[in-house]
Amino acid sequence: MSDEDLKAILDVVSLHDRTLEDYILRGAEPPPNLVRGLKLLGLYPAR
């Protein structure tokens, strides 16, 4: 796992629940680093 992967995961785990909920409710795409962390954690749906 690269340093970038670890940073992306850290961004996810330090994210406030409300922020992620806002992305979902607005249907907005989260920032790329957040998407990367979610995918690494298996929490980002495949499209």
PDB file of C-alpha atoms in Angstrom:
ATOM      1  CA  MET A   1       0.000   0.000   0.000  1.00  0.00           C
ATOM      2  CA  SER A   2       1.397   3.366  -1.004  1.00  0.00           C
ATOM      3  CA  ASP A   3       1.600   6.541   1.055  1.00  0.00           C
ATOM      4  CA  GLU A   4      -1.096   8.024  -1.199  1.00  0.00           C
ATOM      5  CA  ASP A   5      -3.366   5.059  -0.398  1.00  0.00           C
ATOM      6  CA  LEU A   6      -2.840   5.539   3.326  1.00  0.00           C
ATOM      7  CA  LYS A   7      -3.546   9.275   3.054  1.00  0.00           C
ATOM      8  CA  ALA A   8      -6.754   8.543   1.130  1.00  0.00           C
ATOM      9  CA  ILE A   9      -7.896   6.099   3.823  1.00  0.00           C
ATOM     10  CA  LEU A  10      -7.034   8.614   6.546  1.00  0.00           C
ATOM     11  CA  ASP A  11      -9.129  11.227   4.718  1.00  0.00           C
ATOM     12  CA  VAL A  12     -12.091   8.836   4.816  1.00  0.00           C
ATOM     13  CA  VAL A  13     -11.814   7.853   8.471  1.00  0.00           C
ATOM     14  CA  SER A  14     -11.332  11.474   9.555  1.00  0.00           C
ATOM     15  CA  LEU A  15     -14.300  12.672   7.493  1.00  0.00           C
ATOM     16  CA  HIS A  16     -17.303  13.941   9.383  1.00  0.00           C
ATOM     17  CA  ASP A  17     -20.420  11.786   8.767  1.00  0.00           C
ATOM     18  CA  ARG A  18     -22.424  14.831   7.785  1.00  0.00           C
ATOM     19  CA  THR A  19     -20.006  15.700   4.973  1.00  0.00           C
ATOM     20  CA  LEU A  20     -20.353  12.313   3.279  1.00  0.00           C
ATOM     21  CA  GLU A  21     -24.119  12.439   3.752  1.00  0.00           C
ATOM     22  CA  ASP A  22     -24.157  15.844   2.017  1.00  0.00           C
ATOM     23  CA  TYR A  23     -22.347  14.368  -1.005  1.00  0.00           C
ATOM     24  CA  ILE A  24     -24.867  11.528  -1.173  1.00  0.00           C
ATOM     25  CA  LEU A  25     -27.927  13.773  -0.817  1.00  0.00           C
ATOM     26  CA  ARG A  26     -26.704  16.229  -3.440  1.00  0.00           C
ATOM     27  CA  GLY A  27     -25.661  13.438  -5.771  1.00  0.00           C
ATOM     28  CA  ALA A  28     -22.263  15.101  -6.031  1.00  0.00           C
ATOM     29  CA  GLU A  29     -19.050  13.239  -6.726  1.00  0.00           C
ATOM     30  CA  PRO A  30     -16.734  13.332  -3.683  1.00  0.00           C
ATOM     31  CA  PRO A  31     -13.166  14.608  -4.198  1.00  0.00           C
ATOM     32  CA  PRO A  32     -10.863  12.081  -5.970  1.00  0.00           C
ATOM     33  CA  ASN A  33      -8.793  11.341  -2.858  1.00  0.00           C
ATOM     34  CA  LEU A  34     -11.949  10.571  -0.907  1.00  0.00           C
ATOM     35  CA  VAL A  35     -13.222   8.275  -3.673  1.00  0.00           C
ATOM     36  CA  ARG A  36      -9.858   6.479  -3.653  1.00  0.00           C
ATOM     37  CA  GLY A  37     -10.023   5.927   0.109  1.00  0.00           C
ATOM     38  CA  LEU A  38     -13.608   4.691  -0.063  1.00  0.00           C
ATOM     39  CA  LYS A  39     -12.694   2.237  -2.837  1.00  0.00           C
ATOM     40  CA  LEU A  40      -9.701   0.956  -0.855  1.00  0.00           C
ATOM     41  CA  LEU A  41     -12.009   0.337   2.095  1.00  0.00           C
ATOM     42  CA  GLY A  42     -14.607  -1.348  -0.138  1.00  0.00           C
ATOM     43  CA  LEU A  43     -17.176   1.354   0.639  1.00  0.00           C
ATOM     44  CA  TYR A  44     -17.553   2.954  -2.790  1.00  0.00           C
ATOM     45  CA  PRO A  45     -20.153   1.388  -5.090  1.00  0.00           C
ATOM     46  CA  ALA A  46     -19.018   0.239  -8.522  1.00  0.00           C
ATOM     47  CA  ARG A  47     -20.888   1.929 -11.330  1.00  0.00           C
TER      48      ARG A  47
END
